[in-house]
């Protein structure tokens, strides 16, 4: 069997055949769960995530409400079958709460919450399969679900991860690359304005290498933005057509 | 998107815990993999479409393209490296399925432009990727894949260029219609195209080697030997034990030789095997184990079982040829006969391991060949040459690139060339002094943390300048009050931990009362208290060249227990009543309280004895008060010493040196000087120790802690006897008395020879150890010629002395009890019962035995640590000095190395012993030019030609430029250049290079060097120099007793100094 897989071969190819600056295949769909206000399903490579949005609605606890804006509540969980070994995970796992908080902070700035005081917007994220990049996939899924729910946002929030292998920045890391002590950076940007919503890194990255990696991640986000834009436009056009047909009747 | 398709590869991977995991990995199939051929028919060639990647070489037009398969690369890779074979397409399938070292070699090949060798990512290319079919094996699929690559190339290039697939398999089942593709095996290919070329012969030889190795591999596997590493499985312990009982295997501890780490020994086996019909009593009862394979994964220190190899495979002892030039040349006939009678030494191999004795090793990570740290497993090179390299797993290896780390070994699987281990901690940057010292401590298992923990600090008595410690009134009543006596201590200058004082008083009846008063830390440290446990663990104060690690906290060791001048202190005393001929009439032991009149330095005491006035640091009043005592002490101790020598006490030499520091830099290396007052103190301490030893033995014959020095092993004296013979002297080793006599006689005749022989005798001594009389009844002390001996006089820096103090107190309690019994004094008995109970070491012999073992080990290790630190600083000093100018000095030849490789030189000035090589690693002659030109610059230029002859006593060098052959005999003096040999993974060491021979016609000036002169030159030269307090010479390490006569080793060294400083004539 192959011994010592190179994360990045001298020919510039990674172990899954992508080049350093190529994203994995993205597949997304909105409106898959009819009962929710908004829902989206996204596949980035083999990482699959479903996001459902409920709201704005009555807050579940009186103390969770703000008098001047909506509160955003995020729940994040990983399915027991999502990794190669079946593992039971509790929702209260610290890692998950941390990720949920990150997502929450991201959207608190993106969503125009001042329009819905004293109400609550719930975002539920469920990861069905993990192959690296759970965080950025969740953020993307949440964006699409929020748009599907019709909640006004300043802009899309697109997220992507990037890392560094021996001075070469690589985009969109999969499970193997993430686990091999590659420094990882997850970035969420609002593409039009270029504002950074979230920047997460849990590993050591040299300051000199930070800028190229960051720039690569942002360019990845922009690519994703165009994909999402397409998908949203298509589904909205479909919706609009159906409404028009109904009206005709 | 450039991806045409995405596939999920399902793999089942077995991870380290032998758990199978089902893993899914994506694979994106691209359509932009270039063909990398110059004759690519597309308008925009393939490789031009792919930007940002540059390719080193392209396949040429007008030739054939070769596509080797996996097996071909594995077997015949060398042929591809040959210049004849070019235009090779290495498919990704092939690359991924060969071993890592082949991968590295392929990468090298790819980088060479002239080879026109390219790498083709066929597994990621949509046009060549093939799925595995149902029930198809991986190998089959790989072959199909490679053929597919060939087909693709043929089509892509429009059949312009013939494609040859080189495979050792039978590929008939794959019918290939394309006539452009030819399938051949290597033999056919080479014989067809390059029949008369040298590559054909290369191929033949490779093929034969492969055949042999295949057969060999199968053979190995059937024998239970791992083909890659050649190790055999270790036998089960039960099998080993049965084997040892039956005499088939020998059990022992493995020692790796320090000179040649390929050799290891099993020491002290009585090899008397009837099968071999010889009794091996050559004095070296060691079994030699040669090579890593025979060592079979055992590491220095492990207890192993060894099986002897058949006699024909035994190693031949190094024959020192006797090629005396003066004799007529020997007959060839005679020489042959000599060879047949060569002595062979028992050689064996390790078959199993009883116990592993792995410890923490200090190690440095090895920088991989490629220069960058990729992957997670790295080899680390241990500081100690005897230990093999250890493989560890570490994520960010860049971070530990330039530091020394400590690692531990976990296991050594049979198929691994090196043991596996894990990282423990970082010690510090390489070659930093503190790091190296900590490394020394870690390597010897000593405590490198000088601090004591808080619970211990809390329990200590308070002694500050504002609140000084004062003795308790109640306690004073329990002690004999000697505060009115004249008592003083004599120690190295600047010593803070004073644990011994002396006093002598002439009584009215003409008798003398000699008192030895020792500090009393056992009073302050209750048995088994946290401090006691900690001190037991440390066992001794560790003295390194520039610092020391105390056994007890400074409050005790330097203040409350230390007998400072003009302070009341608790002590334990031994008081002898003796006549003027030192015959002991009465001995008194007990707890006392004293007040030391003065903390003297050795030099000051010596001056007082010599009658000097105006001694710095001593007032005239004090001098007059102390002089009578000191003079009497000197007289009495001379008598005591003579009596002991008459019984056989040995006085030997050692190469101890002292480092002088200034501002953290080493300014000089000095020998330890000996004054008479050193001997006085030493003799009194020996007397006290012996008296206490006898007392303990009489009170507790089955549980006393004594110190013994066993008779040395006769075989250890062989070097001494041989060297003496070479100089024309006889040394008698029958008893300590005989040895002392013969050595002293030799010294009378020739001081230099005597010194060197005494150094050799020191090496032959066995180790002195602490024992409990419960298990060991042989208590003789060889070196001191005493029947009972123990350590009593330094409880502050030795834990053994603390136990001895406690046992002594117990023995006094018994004595008192018996007396009380006789007097029927009930009241006293009650009191005794309320006093401290017997120390547990007296009752629990097993505990004492365990403590003795620990102390012996710690002592040994701290001794080795001290040697190592001395070597470290010697190397540092030489490194420092050689930056200013080349360091030259005189060395004496003490040994001729085997095979005429050179000789061992002893540089007395720095106390250094190092080899001087005259041959290189490939046995080529490396004779420095400087023996002709006499210039030190030429020491590294080697003569061309020349002849070297050697025997046991000398090396003779002949050269056309030499007027007459130059002889280097044993004990000749040579001028050498001292340099440091820098090393990354090991400590820097001092290397001696031969400059030239110093003519012995020059007689060293017979200078009677005055003590004062010596002191003036050595101590007061640099007033900024600080002496680091080191242990007083009275330590009684049996091998370090200096001569009582005037000309000590120190003076001989001074003579050598004169030789170097003054001019000496050569030739």
PDB file of N, CA and C in Angstrom, chain B residues 894-958:
ATOM      1  N   UNK B 894      50.810   6.184  27.123  1.00  0.00           N
ATOM      2  CA  UNK B 894      50.555   5.183  28.156  1.00  0.00           C
ATOM      3  C   UNK B 894      50.179   3.830  27.587  1.00  0.00           C
ATOM      4  N   UNK B 895      49.817   3.771  26.315  1.00  0.00           N
ATOM      5  CA  UNK B 895      49.359   2.504  25.771  1.00  0.00           C
ATOM      6  C   UNK B 895      49.501   2.549  24.264  1.00  0.00           C
ATOM      7  N   UNK B 896      49.831   1.430  23.682  1.00  0.00           N
ATOM      8  CA  UNK B 896      49.840   1.355  22.211  1.00  0.00           C
ATOM      9  C   UNK B 896      48.513   0.726  21.814  1.00  0.00           C
ATOM     10  N   UNK B 897      47.776   1.384  20.922  1.00  0.00           N
ATOM     11  CA  UNK B 897      46.470   0.878  20.545  1.00  0.00           C
ATOM     12  C   UNK B 897      46.596  -0.366  19.682  1.00  0.00           C
ATOM     13  N   UNK B 898      45.574  -1.226  19.743  1.00  0.00           N
ATOM     14  CA  UNK B 898      45.665  -2.454  18.948  1.00  0.00           C
ATOM     15  C   UNK B 898      45.749  -2.150  17.460  1.00  0.00           C
ATOM     16  N   UNK B 899      46.398  -3.029  16.754  1.00  0.00           N
ATOM     17  CA  UNK B 899      46.519  -2.899  15.303  1.00  0.00           C
ATOM     18  C   UNK B 899      47.369  -1.712  14.895  1.00  0.00           C
ATOM     19  N   UNK B 900      48.114  -1.181  15.846  1.00  0.00           N
ATOM     20  CA  UNK B 900      48.962  -0.051  15.497  1.00  0.00           C
ATOM     21  C   UNK B 900      48.180   1.174  15.073  1.00  0.00           C
ATOM     22  N   UNK B 901      46.962   1.312  15.570  1.00  0.00           N
ATOM     23  CA  UNK B 901      46.149   2.457  15.183  1.00  0.00           C
ATOM     24  C   UNK B 901      46.674   3.758  15.731  1.00  0.00           C
ATOM     25  N   UNK B 902      47.530   3.661  16.754  1.00  0.00           N
ATOM     26  CA  UNK B 902      48.033   4.890  17.368  1.00  0.00           C
ATOM     27  C   UNK B 902      48.365   4.588  18.817  1.00  0.00           C
ATOM     28  N   UNK B 903      48.320   5.585  19.641  1.00  0.00           N
ATOM     29  CA  UNK B 903      48.531   5.324  21.066  1.00  0.00           C
ATOM     30  C   UNK B 903      47.668   6.213  21.925  1.00  0.00           C
ATOM     31  N   UNK B 904      47.576   5.845  23.201  1.00  0.00           N
ATOM     32  CA  UNK B 904      46.826   6.644  24.177  1.00  0.00           C
ATOM     33  C   UNK B 904      47.799   7.625  24.814  1.00  0.00           C
ATOM     34  N   UNK B 905      47.395   8.868  24.876  1.00  0.00           N
ATOM     35  CA  UNK B 905      48.257   9.881  25.477  1.00  0.00           C
ATOM     36  C   UNK B 905      47.642  10.425  26.741  1.00  0.00           C
ATOM     37  N   UNK B 906      48.476  10.687  27.706  1.00  0.00           N
ATOM     38  CA  UNK B 906      47.997  11.234  28.962  1.00  0.00           C
ATOM     39  C   UNK B 906      48.606  12.614  29.132  1.00  0.00           C
ATOM     40  N   UNK B 907      47.756  13.621  29.134  1.00  0.00           N
ATOM     41  CA  UNK B 907      48.246  14.989  29.300  1.00  0.00           C
ATOM     42  C   UNK B 907      48.021  15.364  30.750  1.00  0.00           C
ATOM     43  N   UNK B 908      49.077  15.338  31.527  1.00  0.00           N
ATOM     44  CA  UNK B 908      48.906  15.546  32.961  1.00  0.00           C
ATOM     45  C   UNK B 908      48.497  16.974  33.289  1.00  0.00           C
ATOM     46  N   UNK B 909      48.882  17.911  32.461  1.00  0.00           N
ATOM     47  CA  UNK B 909      48.590  19.319  32.760  1.00  0.00           C
ATOM     48  C   UNK B 909      47.087  19.552  32.899  1.00  0.00           C
ATOM     49  N   UNK B 910      46.342  18.922  32.023  1.00  0.00           N
ATOM     50  CA  UNK B 910      44.902  19.122  32.077  1.00  0.00           C
ATOM     51  C   UNK B 910      44.167  17.904  32.614  1.00  0.00           C
ATOM     52  N   UNK B 911      44.944  16.873  32.988  1.00  0.00           N
ATOM     53  CA  UNK B 911      44.284  15.677  33.474  1.00  0.00           C
ATOM     54  C   UNK B 911      43.487  14.974  32.403  1.00  0.00           C
ATOM     55  N   UNK B 912      43.956  15.011  31.155  1.00  0.00           N
ATOM     56  CA  UNK B 912      43.202  14.456  30.032  1.00  0.00           C
ATOM     57  C   UNK B 912      43.846  13.196  29.518  1.00  0.00           C
ATOM     58  N   UNK B 913      42.969  12.262  29.172  1.00  0.00           N
ATOM     59  CA  UNK B 913      43.478  11.068  28.529  1.00  0.00           C
ATOM     60  C   UNK B 913      42.738  10.929  27.217  1.00  0.00           C
ATOM     61  N   UNK B 914      43.455  10.813  26.121  1.00  0.00           N
ATOM     62  CA  UNK B 914      42.768  10.721  24.829  1.00  0.00           C
ATOM     63  C   UNK B 914      43.618   9.919  23.866  1.00  0.00           C
ATOM     64  N   UNK B 915      42.965   9.344  22.855  1.00  0.00           N
ATOM     65  CA  UNK B 915      43.738   8.580  21.876  1.00  0.00           C
ATOM     66  C   UNK B 915      44.381   9.500  20.842  1.00  0.00           C
ATOM     67  N   UNK B 916      45.558   9.086  20.366  1.00  0.00           N
ATOM     68  CA  UNK B 916      46.209   9.780  19.249  1.00  0.00           C
ATOM     69  C   UNK B 916      46.266   8.774  18.129  1.00  0.00           C
ATOM     70  N   UNK B 917      45.483   9.030  17.085  1.00  0.00           N
ATOM     71  CA  UNK B 917      45.385   8.048  16.012  1.00  0.00           C
ATOM     72  C   UNK B 917      46.425   8.289  14.932  1.00  0.00           C
ATOM     73  N   UNK B 918      47.005   7.213  14.463  1.00  0.00           N
ATOM     74  CA  UNK B 918      47.926   7.317  13.340  1.00  0.00           C
ATOM     75  C   UNK B 918      47.355   6.642  12.109  1.00  0.00           C
ATOM     76  N   UNK B 919      46.144   6.075  12.263  1.00  0.00           N
ATOM     77  CA  UNK B 919      45.503   5.473  11.105  1.00  0.00           C
ATOM     78  C   UNK B 919      44.101   6.019  11.006  1.00  0.00           C
ATOM     79  N   UNK B 920      43.593   6.060   9.760  1.00  0.00           N
ATOM     80  CA  UNK B 920      42.242   6.555   9.565  1.00  0.00           C
ATOM     81  C   UNK B 920      41.222   5.432   9.650  1.00  0.00           C
ATOM     82  N   UNK B 921      39.962   5.757   9.349  1.00  0.00           N
ATOM     83  CA  UNK B 921      38.897   4.776   9.494  1.00  0.00           C
ATOM     84  C   UNK B 921      39.026   3.633   8.502  1.00  0.00           C
ATOM     85  N   UNK B 922      39.681   3.864   7.379  1.00  0.00           N
ATOM     86  CA  UNK B 922      39.852   2.783   6.420  1.00  0.00           C
ATOM     87  C   UNK B 922      41.221   2.154   6.517  1.00  0.00           C
ATOM     88  N   UNK B 923      41.813   2.282   7.680  1.00  0.00           N
ATOM     89  CA  UNK B 923      43.125   1.693   7.920  1.00  0.00           C
ATOM     90  C   UNK B 923      44.256   2.369   7.162  1.00  0.00           C
ATOM     91  N   UNK B 924      43.962   3.513   6.544  1.00  0.00           N
ATOM     92  CA  UNK B 924      45.051   4.180   5.816  1.00  0.00           C
ATOM     93  C   UNK B 924      45.923   4.925   6.819  1.00  0.00           C
ATOM     94  N   UNK B 925      47.179   5.066   6.487  1.00  0.00           N
ATOM     95  CA  UNK B 925      48.114   5.727   7.382  1.00  0.00           C
ATOM     96  C   UNK B 925      47.837   7.218   7.429  1.00  0.00           C
ATOM     97  N   UNK B 926      47.887   7.777   8.625  1.00  0.00           N
ATOM     98  CA  UNK B 926      47.687   9.224   8.742  1.00  0.00           C
ATOM     99  C   UNK B 926      48.777   9.738   9.653  1.00  0.00           C
ATOM    100  N   UNK B 927      49.973   9.862   9.100  1.00  0.00           N
ATOM    101  CA  UNK B 927      51.099  10.306   9.915  1.00  0.00           C
ATOM    102  C   UNK B 927      51.263  11.801   9.701  1.00  0.00           C
ATOM    103  N   UNK B 928      51.223  12.570  10.796  1.00  0.00           N
ATOM    104  CA  UNK B 928      51.309  14.028  10.613  1.00  0.00           C
ATOM    105  C   UNK B 928      52.700  14.453  10.130  1.00  0.00           C
ATOM    106  N   UNK B 929      52.675  15.482   9.264  1.00  0.00           N
ATOM    107  CA  UNK B 929      53.938  16.018   8.746  1.00  0.00           C
ATOM    108  C   UNK B 929      54.778  16.616   9.850  1.00  0.00           C
ATOM    109  N   UNK B 930      54.092  17.023  10.909  1.00  0.00           N
ATOM    110  CA  UNK B 930      54.798  17.782  11.925  1.00  0.00           C
ATOM    111  C   UNK B 930      55.890  16.979  12.614  1.00  0.00           C
ATOM    112  N   UNK B 931      55.862  15.634  12.475  1.00  0.00           N
ATOM    113  CA  UNK B 931      56.959  14.921  13.138  1.00  0.00           C
ATOM    114  C   UNK B 931      58.270  15.185  12.418  1.00  0.00           C
ATOM    115  N   UNK B 932      58.195  15.661  11.186  1.00  0.00           N
ATOM    116  CA  UNK B 932      59.411  16.016  10.466  1.00  0.00           C
ATOM    117  C   UNK B 932      59.666  17.518  10.575  1.00  0.00           C
ATOM    118  N   UNK B 933      58.599  18.287  10.309  1.00  0.00           N
ATOM    119  CA  UNK B 933      58.809  19.735  10.252  1.00  0.00           C
ATOM    120  C   UNK B 933      58.839  20.371  11.635  1.00  0.00           C
ATOM    121  N   UNK B 934      58.363  19.673  12.612  1.00  0.00           N
ATOM    122  CA  UNK B 934      58.308  20.181  13.990  1.00  0.00           C
ATOM    123  C   UNK B 934      57.357  21.350  14.161  1.00  0.00           C
ATOM    124  N   UNK B 935      56.536  21.630  13.154  1.00  0.00           N
ATOM    125  CA  UNK B 935      55.643  22.789  13.303  1.00  0.00           C
ATOM    126  C   UNK B 935      54.225  22.315  13.621  1.00  0.00           C
ATOM    127  N   UNK B 936      53.596  22.942  14.612  1.00  0.00           N
ATOM    128  CA  UNK B 936      52.237  22.507  14.967  1.00  0.00           C
ATOM    129  C   UNK B 936      51.224  22.700  13.848  1.00  0.00           C
ATOM    130  N   UNK B 937      51.473  23.659  12.935  1.00  0.00           N
ATOM    131  CA  UNK B 937      50.514  23.869  11.846  1.00  0.00           C
ATOM    132  C   UNK B 937      50.425  22.640  10.965  1.00  0.00           C
ATOM    133  N   UNK B 938      51.503  21.852  10.950  1.00  0.00           N
ATOM    134  CA  UNK B 938      51.519  20.703  10.051  1.00  0.00           C
ATOM    135  C   UNK B 938      50.917  19.453  10.685  1.00  0.00           C
ATOM    136  N   UNK B 939      50.359  19.592  11.864  1.00  0.00           N
ATOM    137  CA  UNK B 939      49.844  18.403  12.548  1.00  0.00           C
ATOM    138  C   UNK B 939      48.667  17.786  11.799  1.00  0.00           C
ATOM    139  N   UNK B 940      47.989  18.586  10.984  1.00  0.00           N
ATOM    140  CA  UNK B 940      46.848  18.034  10.258  1.00  0.00           C
ATOM    141  C   UNK B 940      47.172  17.705   8.813  1.00  0.00           C
ATOM    142  N   UNK B 941      48.406  17.972   8.417  1.00  0.00           N
ATOM    143  CA  UNK B 941      48.797  17.553   7.061  1.00  0.00           C
ATOM    144  C   UNK B 941      49.432  16.188   7.161  1.00  0.00           C
ATOM    145  N   UNK B 942      49.022  15.298   6.339  1.00  0.00           N
ATOM    146  CA  UNK B 942      49.505  13.935   6.461  1.00  0.00           C
ATOM    147  C   UNK B 942      50.560  13.629   5.422  1.00  0.00           C
ATOM    148  N   UNK B 943      51.534  12.806   5.837  1.00  0.00           N
ATOM    149  CA  UNK B 943      52.604  12.416   4.930  1.00  0.00           C
ATOM    150  C   UNK B 943      52.062  11.456   3.896  1.00  0.00           C
ATOM    151  N   UNK B 944      52.638  11.567   2.731  1.00  0.00           N
ATOM    152  CA  UNK B 944      52.290  10.597   1.702  1.00  0.00           C
ATOM    153  C   UNK B 944      53.313   9.483   1.785  1.00  0.00           C
ATOM    154  N   UNK B 945      52.813   8.277   1.771  1.00  0.00           N
ATOM    155  CA  UNK B 945      53.746   7.139   1.856  1.00  0.00           C
ATOM    156  C   UNK B 945      54.202   6.944   3.284  1.00  0.00           C
ATOM    157  N   UNK B 946      55.283   6.255   3.433  1.00  0.00           N
ATOM    158  CA  UNK B 946      55.752   5.993   4.791  1.00  0.00           C
ATOM    159  C   UNK B 946      55.308   4.631   5.266  1.00  0.00           C
ATOM    160  N   UNK B 947      55.904   4.188   6.325  1.00  0.00           N
ATOM    161  CA  UNK B 947      55.646   2.843   6.797  1.00  0.00           C
ATOM    162  C   UNK B 947      55.491   2.843   8.306  1.00  0.00           C
ATOM    163  N   UNK B 948      54.580   2.085   8.806  1.00  0.00           N
ATOM    164  CA  UNK B 948      54.361   2.046  10.241  1.00  0.00           C
ATOM    165  C   UNK B 948      54.485   0.610  10.725  1.00  0.00           C
ATOM    166  N   UNK B 949      55.308   0.440  11.720  1.00  0.00           N
ATOM    167  CA  UNK B 949      55.472  -0.891  12.322  1.00  0.00           C
ATOM    168  C   UNK B 949      55.170  -0.771  13.804  1.00  0.00           C
ATOM    169  N   UNK B 950      54.630  -1.822  14.373  1.00  0.00           N
ATOM    170  CA  UNK B 950      54.271  -1.677  15.763  1.00  0.00           C
ATOM    171  C   UNK B 950      54.434  -2.995  16.495  1.00  0.00           C
ATOM    172  N   UNK B 951      54.574  -2.875  17.803  1.00  0.00           N
ATOM    173  CA  UNK B 951      54.406  -4.047  18.651  1.00  0.00           C
ATOM    174  C   UNK B 951      53.848  -3.572  19.982  1.00  0.00           C
ATOM    175  N   UNK B 952      53.913  -4.414  20.982  1.00  0.00           N
ATOM    176  CA  UNK B 952      53.289  -4.034  22.244  1.00  0.00           C
ATOM    177  C   UNK B 952      53.883  -2.805  22.873  1.00  0.00           C
ATOM    178  N   UNK B 953      55.127  -2.504  22.540  1.00  0.00           N
ATOM    179  CA  UNK B 953      55.806  -1.456  23.294  1.00  0.00           C
ATOM    180  C   UNK B 953      56.068  -0.196  22.507  1.00  0.00           C
ATOM    181  N   UNK B 954      56.055  -0.291  21.208  1.00  0.00           N
ATOM    182  CA  UNK B 954      56.379   0.925  20.477  1.00  0.00           C
ATOM    183  C   UNK B 954      55.801   0.899  19.074  1.00  0.00           C
ATOM    184  N   UNK B 955      55.790   2.116  18.532  1.00  0.00           N
ATOM    185  CA  UNK B 955      55.420   2.251  17.123  1.00  0.00           C
ATOM    186  C   UNK B 955      56.615   2.877  16.423  1.00  0.00           C
ATOM    187  N   UNK B 956      56.971   2.319  15.291  1.00  0.00           N
ATOM    188  CA  UNK B 956      58.135   2.841  14.559  1.00  0.00           C
ATOM    189  C   UNK B 956      57.650   3.351  13.215  1.00  0.00           C
ATOM    190  N   UNK B 957      57.997   4.601  12.936  1.00  0.00           N
ATOM    191  CA  UNK B 957      57.553   5.200  11.672  1.00  0.00           C
ATOM    192  C   UNK B 957      58.757   5.444  10.794  1.00  0.00           C
ATOM    193  N   UNK B 958      58.647   4.963   9.573  1.00  0.00           N
ATOM    194  CA  UNK B 958      59.728   5.187   8.598  1.00  0.00           C
ATOM    195  C   UNK B 958      59.188   6.032   7.457  1.00  0.00           C
TER     196      UNK B 958
END
